Tab-separated table of C-alpha atoms in Angstrom:
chain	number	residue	atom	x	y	z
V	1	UNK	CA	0.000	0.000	0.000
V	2	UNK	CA	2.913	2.179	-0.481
V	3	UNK	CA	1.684	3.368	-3.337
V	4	UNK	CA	-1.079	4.913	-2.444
V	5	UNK	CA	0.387	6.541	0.626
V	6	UNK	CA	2.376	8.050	-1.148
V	7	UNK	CA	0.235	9.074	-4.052
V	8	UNK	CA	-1.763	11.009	-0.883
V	9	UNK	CA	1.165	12.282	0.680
V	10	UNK	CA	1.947	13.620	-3.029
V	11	UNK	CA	-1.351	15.053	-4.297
V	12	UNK	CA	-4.020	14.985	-1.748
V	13	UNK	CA	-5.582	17.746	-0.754
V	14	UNK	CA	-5.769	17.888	2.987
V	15	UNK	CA	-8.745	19.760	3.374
V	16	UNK	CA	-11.838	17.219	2.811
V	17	UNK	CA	-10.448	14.030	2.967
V	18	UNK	CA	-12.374	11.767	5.589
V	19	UNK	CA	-11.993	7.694	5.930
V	20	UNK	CA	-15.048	5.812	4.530
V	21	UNK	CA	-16.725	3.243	7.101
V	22	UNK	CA	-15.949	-0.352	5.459
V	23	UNK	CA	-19.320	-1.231	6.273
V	24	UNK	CA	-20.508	1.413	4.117
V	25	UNK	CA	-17.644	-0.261	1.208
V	26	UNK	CA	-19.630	-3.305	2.129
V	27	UNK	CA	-22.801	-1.811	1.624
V	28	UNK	CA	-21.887	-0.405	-1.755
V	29	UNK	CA	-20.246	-3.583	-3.305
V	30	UNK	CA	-23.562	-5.480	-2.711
V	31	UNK	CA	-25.219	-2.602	-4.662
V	32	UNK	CA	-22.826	-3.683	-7.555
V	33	UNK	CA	-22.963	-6.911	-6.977
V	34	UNK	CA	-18.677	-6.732	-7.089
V	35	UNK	CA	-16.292	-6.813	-4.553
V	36	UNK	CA	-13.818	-3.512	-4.626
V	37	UNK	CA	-9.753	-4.311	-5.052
V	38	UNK	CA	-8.258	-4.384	-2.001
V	39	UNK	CA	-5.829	-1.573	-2.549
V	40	UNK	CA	-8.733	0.594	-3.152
V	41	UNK	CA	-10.319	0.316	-0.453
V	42	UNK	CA	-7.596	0.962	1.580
V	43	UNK	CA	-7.493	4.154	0.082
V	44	UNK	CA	-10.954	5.180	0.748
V	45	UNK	CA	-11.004	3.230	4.228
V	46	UNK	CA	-7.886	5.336	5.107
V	47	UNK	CA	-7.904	8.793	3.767
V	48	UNK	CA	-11.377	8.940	1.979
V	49	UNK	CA	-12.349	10.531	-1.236
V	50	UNK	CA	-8.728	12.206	-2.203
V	51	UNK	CA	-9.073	15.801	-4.134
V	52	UNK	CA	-5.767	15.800	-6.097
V	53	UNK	CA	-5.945	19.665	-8.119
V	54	UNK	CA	-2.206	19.792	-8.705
V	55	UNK	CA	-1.822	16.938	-11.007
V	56	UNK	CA	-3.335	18.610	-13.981
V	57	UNK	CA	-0.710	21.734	-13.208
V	58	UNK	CA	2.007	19.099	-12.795
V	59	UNK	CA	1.016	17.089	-16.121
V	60	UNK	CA	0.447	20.509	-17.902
V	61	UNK	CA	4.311	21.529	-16.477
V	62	UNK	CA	5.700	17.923	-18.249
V	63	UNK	CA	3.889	17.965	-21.259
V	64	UNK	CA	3.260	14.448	-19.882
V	65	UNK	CA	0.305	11.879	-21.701
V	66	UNK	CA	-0.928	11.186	-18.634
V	67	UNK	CA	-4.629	11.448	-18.390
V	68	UNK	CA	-4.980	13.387	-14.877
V	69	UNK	CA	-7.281	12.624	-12.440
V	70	UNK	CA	-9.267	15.577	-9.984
V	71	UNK	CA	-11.835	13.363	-7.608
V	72	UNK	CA	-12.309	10.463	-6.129
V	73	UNK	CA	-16.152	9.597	-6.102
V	74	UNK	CA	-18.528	9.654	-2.735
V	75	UNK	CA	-19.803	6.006	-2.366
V	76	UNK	CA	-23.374	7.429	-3.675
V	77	UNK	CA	-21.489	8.978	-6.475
V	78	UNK	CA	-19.738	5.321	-8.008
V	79	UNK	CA	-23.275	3.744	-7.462
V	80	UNK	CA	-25.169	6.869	-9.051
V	81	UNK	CA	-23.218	7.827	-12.039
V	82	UNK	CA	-22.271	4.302	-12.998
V	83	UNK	CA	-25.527	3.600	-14.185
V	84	UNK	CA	-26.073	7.793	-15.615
V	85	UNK	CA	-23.095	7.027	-17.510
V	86	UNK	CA	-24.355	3.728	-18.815
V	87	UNK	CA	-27.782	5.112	-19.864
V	88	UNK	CA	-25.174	8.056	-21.488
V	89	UNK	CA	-23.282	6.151	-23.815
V	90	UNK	CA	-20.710	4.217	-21.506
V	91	UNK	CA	-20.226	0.673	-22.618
V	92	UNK	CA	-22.189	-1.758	-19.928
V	93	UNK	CA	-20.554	-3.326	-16.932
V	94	UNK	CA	-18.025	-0.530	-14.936
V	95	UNK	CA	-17.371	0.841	-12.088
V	96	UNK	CA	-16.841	4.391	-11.320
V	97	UNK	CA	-14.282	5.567	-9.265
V	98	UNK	CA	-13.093	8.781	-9.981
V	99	UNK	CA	-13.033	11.747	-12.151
V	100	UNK	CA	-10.880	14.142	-14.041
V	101	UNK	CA	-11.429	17.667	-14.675
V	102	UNK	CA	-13.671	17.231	-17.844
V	103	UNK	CA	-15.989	14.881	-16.757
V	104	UNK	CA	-14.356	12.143	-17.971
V	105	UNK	CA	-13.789	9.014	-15.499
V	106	UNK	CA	-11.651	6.137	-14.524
V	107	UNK	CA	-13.048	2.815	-13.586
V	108	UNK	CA	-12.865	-0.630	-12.515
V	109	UNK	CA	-14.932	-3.351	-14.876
V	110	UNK	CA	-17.009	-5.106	-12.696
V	111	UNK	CA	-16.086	-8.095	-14.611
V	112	UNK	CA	-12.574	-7.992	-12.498
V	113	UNK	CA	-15.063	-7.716	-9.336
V	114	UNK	CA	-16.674	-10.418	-9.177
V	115	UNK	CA	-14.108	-11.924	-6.836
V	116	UNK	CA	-11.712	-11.086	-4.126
V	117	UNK	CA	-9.109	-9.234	-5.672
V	118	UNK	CA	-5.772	-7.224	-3.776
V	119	UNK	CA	-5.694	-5.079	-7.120
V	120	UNK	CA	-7.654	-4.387	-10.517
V	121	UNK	CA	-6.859	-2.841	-13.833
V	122	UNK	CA	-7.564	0.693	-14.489
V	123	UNK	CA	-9.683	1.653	-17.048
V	124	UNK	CA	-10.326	5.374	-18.355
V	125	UNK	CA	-14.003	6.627	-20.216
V	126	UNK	CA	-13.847	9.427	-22.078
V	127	UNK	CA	-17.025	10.858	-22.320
V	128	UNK	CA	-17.350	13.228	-25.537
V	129	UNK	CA	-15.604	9.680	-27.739
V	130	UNK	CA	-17.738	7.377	-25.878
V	131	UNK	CA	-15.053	4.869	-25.656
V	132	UNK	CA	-13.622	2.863	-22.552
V	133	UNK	CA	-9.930	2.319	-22.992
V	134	UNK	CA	-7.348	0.086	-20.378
V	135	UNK	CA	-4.886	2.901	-18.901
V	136	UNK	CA	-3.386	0.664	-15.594
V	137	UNK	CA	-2.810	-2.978	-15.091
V	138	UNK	CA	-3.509	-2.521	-11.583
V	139	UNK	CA	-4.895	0.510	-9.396
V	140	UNK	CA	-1.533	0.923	-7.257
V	141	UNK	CA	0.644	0.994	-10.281
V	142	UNK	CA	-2.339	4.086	-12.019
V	143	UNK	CA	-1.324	6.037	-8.497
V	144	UNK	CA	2.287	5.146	-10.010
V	145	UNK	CA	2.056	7.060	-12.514
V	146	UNK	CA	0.997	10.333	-11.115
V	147	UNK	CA	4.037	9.021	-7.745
V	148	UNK	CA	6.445	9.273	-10.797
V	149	UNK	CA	6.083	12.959	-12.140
């Protein structure tokens, strides 16, 4: 879980970030009918719903190709906008989990939660092409990425 401490100690933004009750993970999984990765529900468990507005300065600064990320969804917010972004265009069968600055999001597919799993690949939507494409093989190494600029 180094990863992600460090991705928080990196780019979090101190002011709102509040651990989420794993009964209320729990609660939210059988809404999905998936079980979470592990490693990101230690993030949420620990620090809670991470606000991260320097990446897209920091990626801007590089001239990097990494697709930033802003917001970590509210628990409401995955179950919610997973199924408005279905009924929008978004190919069946993800998982939101958090946002970048254009409405555009990054998910799990729930196909890689229907088990126990310590990690899960990333995968980015873009909204205005409609298209799901993989970015991560696993959520720690996406918080990589953005540990590496």
């Amino acid at each position: 879980m180094n990863s992600i401490d460090q991705f928080v100690k990196n780019w979090g933004s101190k002011n709102a970030m509040v651990p989420i009750n794993i009964d209320d993970i729990a609660e939210l999984e059988l809404k999905l009918k998936g079980v979470l990765p592990d490693s990101y529900k230690y993030l949420i468990s620990t620090y809670g719903l991470v606000h991260t507005p320097n990446v897209l300065t920091k990626i801007c600064d590089l001239n990097s190709d990494v697709s930033e990320v802003q917001d970590f969804l509210s628990l409401d917010d995955v179950a919610s906008l997973s199924q408005l972004y279905e009924m929008s265009g978004m190919p069946k069968g993800h998982v939101l989990f958090a946002s970048d600055c254009k409405g555009n999001m990054f998910c799990f597919k729930l196909s890689d939660c229907e088990r126990n799993n310590a990690d899960a690949p990333v995968w980015f939507f873009d909204y205005s092409a409609g298209t799901v494409t993989h970015v991560s093989p696993s959520f720690t190494e996406w918080l990589d990425q953005f540990n590496e600029l």
